[in-house]
Short mmCIF file of C-alpha atoms in Angstrom, two decimals:
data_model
loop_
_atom_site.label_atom_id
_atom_site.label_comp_id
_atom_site.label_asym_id
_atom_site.label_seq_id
_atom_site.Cartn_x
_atom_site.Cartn_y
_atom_site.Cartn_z
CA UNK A 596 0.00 0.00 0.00
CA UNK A 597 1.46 3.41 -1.09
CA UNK A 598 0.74 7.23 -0.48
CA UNK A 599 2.21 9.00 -2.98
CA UNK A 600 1.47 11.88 -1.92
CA UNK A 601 3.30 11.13 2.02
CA UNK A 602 6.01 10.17 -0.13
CA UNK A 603 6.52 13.61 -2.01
CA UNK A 604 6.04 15.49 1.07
CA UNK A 605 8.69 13.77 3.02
CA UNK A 606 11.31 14.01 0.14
CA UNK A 607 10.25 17.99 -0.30
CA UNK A 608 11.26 18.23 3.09
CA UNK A 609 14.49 16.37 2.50
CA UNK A 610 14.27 14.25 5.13
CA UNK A 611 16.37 10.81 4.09
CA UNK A 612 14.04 7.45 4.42
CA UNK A 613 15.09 5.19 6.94
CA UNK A 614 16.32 2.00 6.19
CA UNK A 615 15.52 -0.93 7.36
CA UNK A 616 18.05 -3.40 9.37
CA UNK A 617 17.58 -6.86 7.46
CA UNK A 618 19.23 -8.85 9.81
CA UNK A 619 16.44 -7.67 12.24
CA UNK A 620 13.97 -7.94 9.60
CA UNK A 621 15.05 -11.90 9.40
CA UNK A 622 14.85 -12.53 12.61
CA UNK A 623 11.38 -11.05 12.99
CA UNK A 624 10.21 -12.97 10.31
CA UNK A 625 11.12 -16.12 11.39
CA UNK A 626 10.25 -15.79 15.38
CA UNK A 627 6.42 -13.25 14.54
CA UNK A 628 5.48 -15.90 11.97
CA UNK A 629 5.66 -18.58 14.17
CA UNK A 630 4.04 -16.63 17.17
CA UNK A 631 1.40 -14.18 15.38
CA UNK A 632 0.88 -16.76 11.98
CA UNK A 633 -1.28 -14.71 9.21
CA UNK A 634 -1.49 -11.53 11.76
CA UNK A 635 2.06 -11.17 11.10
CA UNK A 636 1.91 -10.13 7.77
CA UNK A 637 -0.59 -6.99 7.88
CA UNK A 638 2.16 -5.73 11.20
CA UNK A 639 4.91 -5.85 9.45
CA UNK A 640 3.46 -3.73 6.46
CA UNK A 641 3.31 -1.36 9.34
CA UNK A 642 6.08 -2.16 11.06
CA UNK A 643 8.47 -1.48 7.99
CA UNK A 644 6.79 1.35 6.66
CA UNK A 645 7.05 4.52 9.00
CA UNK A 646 4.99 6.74 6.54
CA UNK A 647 1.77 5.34 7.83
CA UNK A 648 2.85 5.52 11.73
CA UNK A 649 0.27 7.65 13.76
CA UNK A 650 1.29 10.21 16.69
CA UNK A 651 -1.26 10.59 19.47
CA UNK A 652 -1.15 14.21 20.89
CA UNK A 653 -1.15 14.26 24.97
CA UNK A 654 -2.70 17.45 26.56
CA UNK A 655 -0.78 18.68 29.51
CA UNK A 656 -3.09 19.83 32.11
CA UNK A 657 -0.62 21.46 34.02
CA UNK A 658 -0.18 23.82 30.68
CA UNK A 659 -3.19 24.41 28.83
CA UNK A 660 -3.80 26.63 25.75
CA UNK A 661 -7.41 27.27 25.05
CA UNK A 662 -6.93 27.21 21.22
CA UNK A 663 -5.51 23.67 21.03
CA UNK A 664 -8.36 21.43 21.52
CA UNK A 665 -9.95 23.46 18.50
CA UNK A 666 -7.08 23.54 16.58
CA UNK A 667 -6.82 19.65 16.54
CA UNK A 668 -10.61 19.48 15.85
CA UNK A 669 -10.05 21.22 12.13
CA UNK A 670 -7.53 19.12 11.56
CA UNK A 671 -9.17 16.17 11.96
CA UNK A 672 -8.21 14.82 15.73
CA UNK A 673 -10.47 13.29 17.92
CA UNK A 674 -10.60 11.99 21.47
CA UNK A 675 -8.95 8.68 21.79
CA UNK A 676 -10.57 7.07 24.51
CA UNK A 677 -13.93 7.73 25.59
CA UNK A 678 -16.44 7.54 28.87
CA UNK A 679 -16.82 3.90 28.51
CA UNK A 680 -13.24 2.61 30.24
CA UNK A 681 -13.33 1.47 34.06
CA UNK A 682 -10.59 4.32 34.47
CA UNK A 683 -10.16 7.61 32.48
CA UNK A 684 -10.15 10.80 34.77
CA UNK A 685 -11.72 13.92 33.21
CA UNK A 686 -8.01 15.51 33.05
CA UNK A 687 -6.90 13.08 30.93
CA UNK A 688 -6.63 14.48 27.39
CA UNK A 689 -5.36 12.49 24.21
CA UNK A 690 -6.53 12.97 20.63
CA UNK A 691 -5.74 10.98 17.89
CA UNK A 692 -6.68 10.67 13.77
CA UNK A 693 -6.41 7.85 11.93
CA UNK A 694 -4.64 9.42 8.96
CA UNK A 695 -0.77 9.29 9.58
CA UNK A 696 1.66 11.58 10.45
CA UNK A 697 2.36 13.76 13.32
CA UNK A 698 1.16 16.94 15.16
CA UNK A 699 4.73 19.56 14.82
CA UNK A 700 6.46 18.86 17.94
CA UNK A 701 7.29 21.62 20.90
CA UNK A 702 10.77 22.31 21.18
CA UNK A 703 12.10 22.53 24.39
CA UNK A 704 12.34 25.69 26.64
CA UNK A 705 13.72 26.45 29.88
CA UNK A 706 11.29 27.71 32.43
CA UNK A 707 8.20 27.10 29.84
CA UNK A 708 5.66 24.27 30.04
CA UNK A 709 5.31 21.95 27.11
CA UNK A 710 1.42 22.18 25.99
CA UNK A 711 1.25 18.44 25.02
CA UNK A 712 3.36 15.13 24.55
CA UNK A 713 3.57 13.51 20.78
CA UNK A 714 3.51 9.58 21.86
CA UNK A 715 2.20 6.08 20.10
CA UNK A 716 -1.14 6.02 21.46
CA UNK A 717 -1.20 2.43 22.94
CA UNK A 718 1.31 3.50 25.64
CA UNK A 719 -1.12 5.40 27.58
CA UNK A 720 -2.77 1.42 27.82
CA UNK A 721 -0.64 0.55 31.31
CA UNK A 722 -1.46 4.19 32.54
CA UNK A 723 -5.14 3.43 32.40
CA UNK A 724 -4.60 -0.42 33.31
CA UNK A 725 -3.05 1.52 36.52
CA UNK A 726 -5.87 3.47 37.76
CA UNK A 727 -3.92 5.77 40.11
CA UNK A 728 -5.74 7.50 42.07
CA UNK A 729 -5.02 10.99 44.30
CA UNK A 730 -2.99 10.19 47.29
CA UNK A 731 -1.42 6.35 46.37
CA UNK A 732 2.13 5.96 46.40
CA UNK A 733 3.37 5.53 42.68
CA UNK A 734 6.45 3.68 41.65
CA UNK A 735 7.29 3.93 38.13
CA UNK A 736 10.18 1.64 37.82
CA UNK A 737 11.58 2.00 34.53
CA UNK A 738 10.53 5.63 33.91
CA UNK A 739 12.51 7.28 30.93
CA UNK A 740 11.63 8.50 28.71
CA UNK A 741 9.17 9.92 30.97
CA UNK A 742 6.06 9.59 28.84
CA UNK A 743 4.21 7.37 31.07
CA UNK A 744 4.98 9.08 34.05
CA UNK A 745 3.99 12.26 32.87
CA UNK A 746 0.36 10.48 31.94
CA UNK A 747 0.13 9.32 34.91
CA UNK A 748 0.06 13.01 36.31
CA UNK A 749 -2.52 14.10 34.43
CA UNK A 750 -4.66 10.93 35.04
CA UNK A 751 -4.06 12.08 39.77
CA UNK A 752 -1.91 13.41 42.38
CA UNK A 753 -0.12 10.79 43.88
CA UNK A 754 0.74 10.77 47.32
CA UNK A 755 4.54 10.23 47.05
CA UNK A 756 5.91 9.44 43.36
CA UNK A 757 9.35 7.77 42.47
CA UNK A 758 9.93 7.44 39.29
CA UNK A 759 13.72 5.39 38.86
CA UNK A 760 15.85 4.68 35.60
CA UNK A 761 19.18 2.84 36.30
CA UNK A 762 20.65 4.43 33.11
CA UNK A 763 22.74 7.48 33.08
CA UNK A 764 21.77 8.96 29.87
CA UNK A 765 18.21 8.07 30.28
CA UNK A 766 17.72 9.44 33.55
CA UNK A 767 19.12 12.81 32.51
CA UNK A 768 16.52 12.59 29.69
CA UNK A 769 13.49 12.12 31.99
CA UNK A 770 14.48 14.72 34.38
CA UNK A 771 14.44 17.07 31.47
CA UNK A 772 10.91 15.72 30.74
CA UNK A 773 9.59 16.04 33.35
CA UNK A 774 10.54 19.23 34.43
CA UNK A 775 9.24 20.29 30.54
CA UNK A 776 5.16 19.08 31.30
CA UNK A 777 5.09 19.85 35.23
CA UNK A 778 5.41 22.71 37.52
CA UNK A 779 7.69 23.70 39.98
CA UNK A 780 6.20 23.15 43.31
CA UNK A 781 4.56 19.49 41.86
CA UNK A 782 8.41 18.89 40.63
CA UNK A 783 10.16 18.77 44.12
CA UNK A 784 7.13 16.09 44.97
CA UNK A 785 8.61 13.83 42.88
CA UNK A 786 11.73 11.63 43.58
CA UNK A 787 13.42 10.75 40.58
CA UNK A 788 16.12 7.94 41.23
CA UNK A 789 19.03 6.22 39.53
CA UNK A 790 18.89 2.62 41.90
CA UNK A 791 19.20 -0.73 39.77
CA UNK A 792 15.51 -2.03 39.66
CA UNK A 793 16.39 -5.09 40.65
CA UNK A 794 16.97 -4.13 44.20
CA UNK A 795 14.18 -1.64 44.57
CA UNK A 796 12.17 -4.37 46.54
CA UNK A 797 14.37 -4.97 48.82
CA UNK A 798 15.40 -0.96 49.50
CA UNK A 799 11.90 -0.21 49.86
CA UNK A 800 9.61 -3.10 50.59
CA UNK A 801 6.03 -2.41 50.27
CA UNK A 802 6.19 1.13 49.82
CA UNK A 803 3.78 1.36 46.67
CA UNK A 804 0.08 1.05 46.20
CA UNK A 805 0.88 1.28 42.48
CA UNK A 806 3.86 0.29 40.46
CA UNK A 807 4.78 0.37 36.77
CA UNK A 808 7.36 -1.71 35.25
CA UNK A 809 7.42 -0.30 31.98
CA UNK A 810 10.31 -3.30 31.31
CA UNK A 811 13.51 -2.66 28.86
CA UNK A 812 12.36 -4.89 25.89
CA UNK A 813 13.24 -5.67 22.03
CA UNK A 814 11.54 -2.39 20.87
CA UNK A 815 10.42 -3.68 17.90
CA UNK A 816 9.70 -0.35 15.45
CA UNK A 817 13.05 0.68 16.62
CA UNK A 818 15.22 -1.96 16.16
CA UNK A 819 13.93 -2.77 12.41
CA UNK A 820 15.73 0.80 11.88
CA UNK A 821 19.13 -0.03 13.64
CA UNK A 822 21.34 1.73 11.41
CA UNK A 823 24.52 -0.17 12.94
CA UNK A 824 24.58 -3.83 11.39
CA UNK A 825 27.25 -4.57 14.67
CA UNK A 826 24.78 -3.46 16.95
CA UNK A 827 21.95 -4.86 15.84
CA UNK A 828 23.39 -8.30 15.76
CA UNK A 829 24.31 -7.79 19.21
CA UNK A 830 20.88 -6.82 20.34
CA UNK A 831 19.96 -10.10 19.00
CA UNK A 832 21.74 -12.12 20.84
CA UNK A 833 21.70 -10.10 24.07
CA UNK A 834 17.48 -10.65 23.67
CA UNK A 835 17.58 -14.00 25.07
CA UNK A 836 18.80 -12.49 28.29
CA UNK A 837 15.81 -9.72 28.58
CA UNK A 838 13.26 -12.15 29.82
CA UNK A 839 15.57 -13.09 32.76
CA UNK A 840 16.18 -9.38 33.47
CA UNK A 841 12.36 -8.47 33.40
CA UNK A 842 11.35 -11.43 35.51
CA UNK A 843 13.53 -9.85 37.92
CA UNK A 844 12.59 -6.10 37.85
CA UNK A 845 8.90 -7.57 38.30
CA UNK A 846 9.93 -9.57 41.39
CA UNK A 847 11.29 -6.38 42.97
CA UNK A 848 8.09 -4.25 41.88
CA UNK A 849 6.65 -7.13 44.17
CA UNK A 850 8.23 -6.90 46.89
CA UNK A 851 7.68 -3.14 46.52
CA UNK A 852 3.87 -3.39 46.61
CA UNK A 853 1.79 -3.37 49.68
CA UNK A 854 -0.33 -6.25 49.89
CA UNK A 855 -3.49 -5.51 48.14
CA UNK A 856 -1.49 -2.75 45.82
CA UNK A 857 -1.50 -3.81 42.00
CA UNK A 858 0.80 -3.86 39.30
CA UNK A 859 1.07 -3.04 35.87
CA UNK A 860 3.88 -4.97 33.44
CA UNK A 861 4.06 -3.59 29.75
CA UNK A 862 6.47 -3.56 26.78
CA UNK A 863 6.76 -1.91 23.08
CA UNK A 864 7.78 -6.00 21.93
CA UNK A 865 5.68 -8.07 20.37
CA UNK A 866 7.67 -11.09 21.89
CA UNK A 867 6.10 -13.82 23.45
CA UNK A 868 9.33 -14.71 25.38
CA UNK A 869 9.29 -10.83 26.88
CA UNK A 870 5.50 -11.02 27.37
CA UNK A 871 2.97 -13.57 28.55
CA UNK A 872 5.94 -16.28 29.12
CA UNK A 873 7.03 -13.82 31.99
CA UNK A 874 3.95 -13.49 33.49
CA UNK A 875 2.99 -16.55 33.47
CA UNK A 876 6.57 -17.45 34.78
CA UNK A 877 5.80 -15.00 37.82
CA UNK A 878 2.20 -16.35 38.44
CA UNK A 879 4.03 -19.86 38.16
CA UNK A 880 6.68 -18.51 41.40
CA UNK A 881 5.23 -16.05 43.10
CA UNK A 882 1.80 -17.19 45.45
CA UNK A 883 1.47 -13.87 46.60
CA UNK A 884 0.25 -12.51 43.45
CA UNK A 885 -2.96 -12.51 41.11
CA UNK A 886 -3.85 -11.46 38.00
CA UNK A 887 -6.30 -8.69 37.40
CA UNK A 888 -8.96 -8.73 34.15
CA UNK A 889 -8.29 -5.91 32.19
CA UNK A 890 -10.47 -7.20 29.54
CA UNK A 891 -12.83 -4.60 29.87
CA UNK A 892 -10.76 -2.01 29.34
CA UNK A 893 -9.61 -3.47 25.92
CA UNK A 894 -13.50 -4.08 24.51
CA UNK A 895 -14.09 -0.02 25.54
CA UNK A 896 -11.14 1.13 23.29
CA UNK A 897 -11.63 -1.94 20.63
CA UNK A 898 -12.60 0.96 18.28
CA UNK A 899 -9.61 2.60 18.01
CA UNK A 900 -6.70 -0.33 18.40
CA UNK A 901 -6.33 -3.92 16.99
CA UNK A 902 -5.40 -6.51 19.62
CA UNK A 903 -4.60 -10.01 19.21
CA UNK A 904 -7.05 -12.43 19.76
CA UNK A 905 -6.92 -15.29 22.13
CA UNK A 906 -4.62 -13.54 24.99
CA UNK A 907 -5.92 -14.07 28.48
CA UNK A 908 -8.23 -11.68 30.39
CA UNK A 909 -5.54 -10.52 32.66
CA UNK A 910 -3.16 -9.31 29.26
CA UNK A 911 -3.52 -7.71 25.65
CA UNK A 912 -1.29 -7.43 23.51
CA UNK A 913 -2.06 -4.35 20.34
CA UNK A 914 -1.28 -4.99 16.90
CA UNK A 915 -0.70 -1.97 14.96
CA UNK A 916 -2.65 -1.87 11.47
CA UNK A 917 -3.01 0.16 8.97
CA UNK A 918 -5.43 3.17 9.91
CA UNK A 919 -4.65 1.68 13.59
CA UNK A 920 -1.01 1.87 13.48
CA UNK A 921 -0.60 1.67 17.21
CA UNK A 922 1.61 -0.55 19.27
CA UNK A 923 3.07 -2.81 19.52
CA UNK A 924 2.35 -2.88 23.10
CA UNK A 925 1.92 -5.77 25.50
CA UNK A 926 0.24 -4.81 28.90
CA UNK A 927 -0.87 -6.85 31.81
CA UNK A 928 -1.83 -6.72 35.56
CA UNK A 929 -0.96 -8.24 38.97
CA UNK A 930 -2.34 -7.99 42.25
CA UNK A 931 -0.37 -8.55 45.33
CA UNK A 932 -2.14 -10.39 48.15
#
């Protein structure tokens, strides 16, 4: 499928096409066939093909300009989730169209608000799987880029909120974030942290009503772009070991809930290895944990993204199509007992 007229406009504005990493390509091929079978086929025509990616624009309340919501109304946006979800606070703001392309970005300003966040859509999924509510201790355990933390502020005001990323560069980049969507006095509220996820549990047992593991993963639309043959390869092989490192960042979100706090696991992977085989891995060894149906929440927003069928009540999994093109995102919840 081709849109000639996507592909003038991005060579007018002389930005270069990005290529696609075969090796990555291969691999996907082989392992998505296998797991997804004829679904495969219609994602990777999306997958491959970053002309027909859609942007969801994320209003931040802390920052609001009354022209925007009308501005995004002419040119054709509309609200992407709607009164029908268990969970969606009335200061939660997201617009979306179904024809691709993005809203122009905000550049970055000391001292000035950003008015909204550009973002795949299917991201704000584990936000609303989350349900924080005003006054519950939030952990967000592998925060940057900061998109999902952000959300969650606009969805309540948590009591105390920690949001931690164990990498240096990363970190930097969600400080800068967040101090971009919220205001000063709401900024020294929230603790942002460098600590290795893995031993969050144990430095702060049940401290959270609420936690977000938001896990590192094979970022599929990302890594079909690798531009470094090298280091592609050697993401690759290094996958295998992700699983064992998410099982473990979701034991210590454990041990960081308070009994009858819940959990939210996602990735941007459409891997079955980094998905429902490490859930079901921790429902398998941990007794002190349940899973929660979040099936309702996928039938209210069925309009609007493509999940994969037969997943179980307590995970989804979104399939980005064409017209849909969000995800991939895999998102599923735990309570502790």
């Amino acid at each position: 499928f081709f849109l000639p007229s996507l592909k003038v406009e991005s060579k007018t504005k002389g930005k270069p096409q990005k290529q696609i990493c075969q090796v990555v390509l291969d691999q996907f091929d082989k392992q998505y066939t296998a797991e997804l079978g004829d679904a495969w086929a219609s994602v990777r025509d999306v997958l491959t093909y970053p002309l027909c990616w859609q942007y969801a624009v994320l209003l931040n309340k802390f920052s609001q300009s009354p022209e925007l919501e009308s501005t995004l109304a002419v040119k054709g946006y509309h609200p992407a989730f709607h009164g029908s979800l268990p969970y969606l606070p009335a200061s939660f703001k997201c617009y979306i169209r179904r024809t691709p392309g993005r809203f122009p970005a905000q550049k970055y300003q000391a001292g000035k608000l950003k008015e909204y966040f550009l973002l795949n859509a299917a991201s704000l999924l584990p936000v609303l799987a989350l349900e924080v509510k005003d006054g519950e201790d939030v952990l967000d355990l592998c925060a940057a880029p900061g998109g999902k933390s952000v959300a969650i502020l606009q969805c309540a005001s948590p009591g105390n909120f920690h949001c931690n990323e164990y990498d240096g560069l990363r970190s930097r980049w969600l400080k800068q974030t967040i101090e971009s969507f919220i205001p000063e006095p709401l900024v020294n509220l929230i603790m942002v942290s460098k600590l290795d996820g893995r031993q969050i549990g144990d430095l702060k047992p049940e401290l959270y009503d609420k936690v977000l593991v938001d896990a590192p993963c094979s970022n599929d639309r990302s890594w079909l772009f690798s531009s470094d043959i090298q280091e592609a390869t050697l993401r690759l092989i290094q996958r295998k070991e992700l699983s064992s490192l998410q099982f473990q960042l979701l034991r210590s979100a454990i041990k960081a809930l308070r009994p009858g706090g819940s959990l939210v696991y996602s990735t941007c992977t459409l891997s079955k290895a980094e998905n429902s085989d490490v859930i079901n891995l921790i429902l398998n060894s941990c007794s002190n944990v349940i899973p929660v149906d979040i099936s309702e929440m996928a039938k209210a927003v069925s309009q609007e993204f493509s999940f994969l069928g037969g997943t179980q009540q307590h995970e989804l999994l979104v399939l980005p199509e064409k017209g849909r093109a969000w995800g991939p995102m895999y998102v599923a919840k735990l309570k502790k007992m």
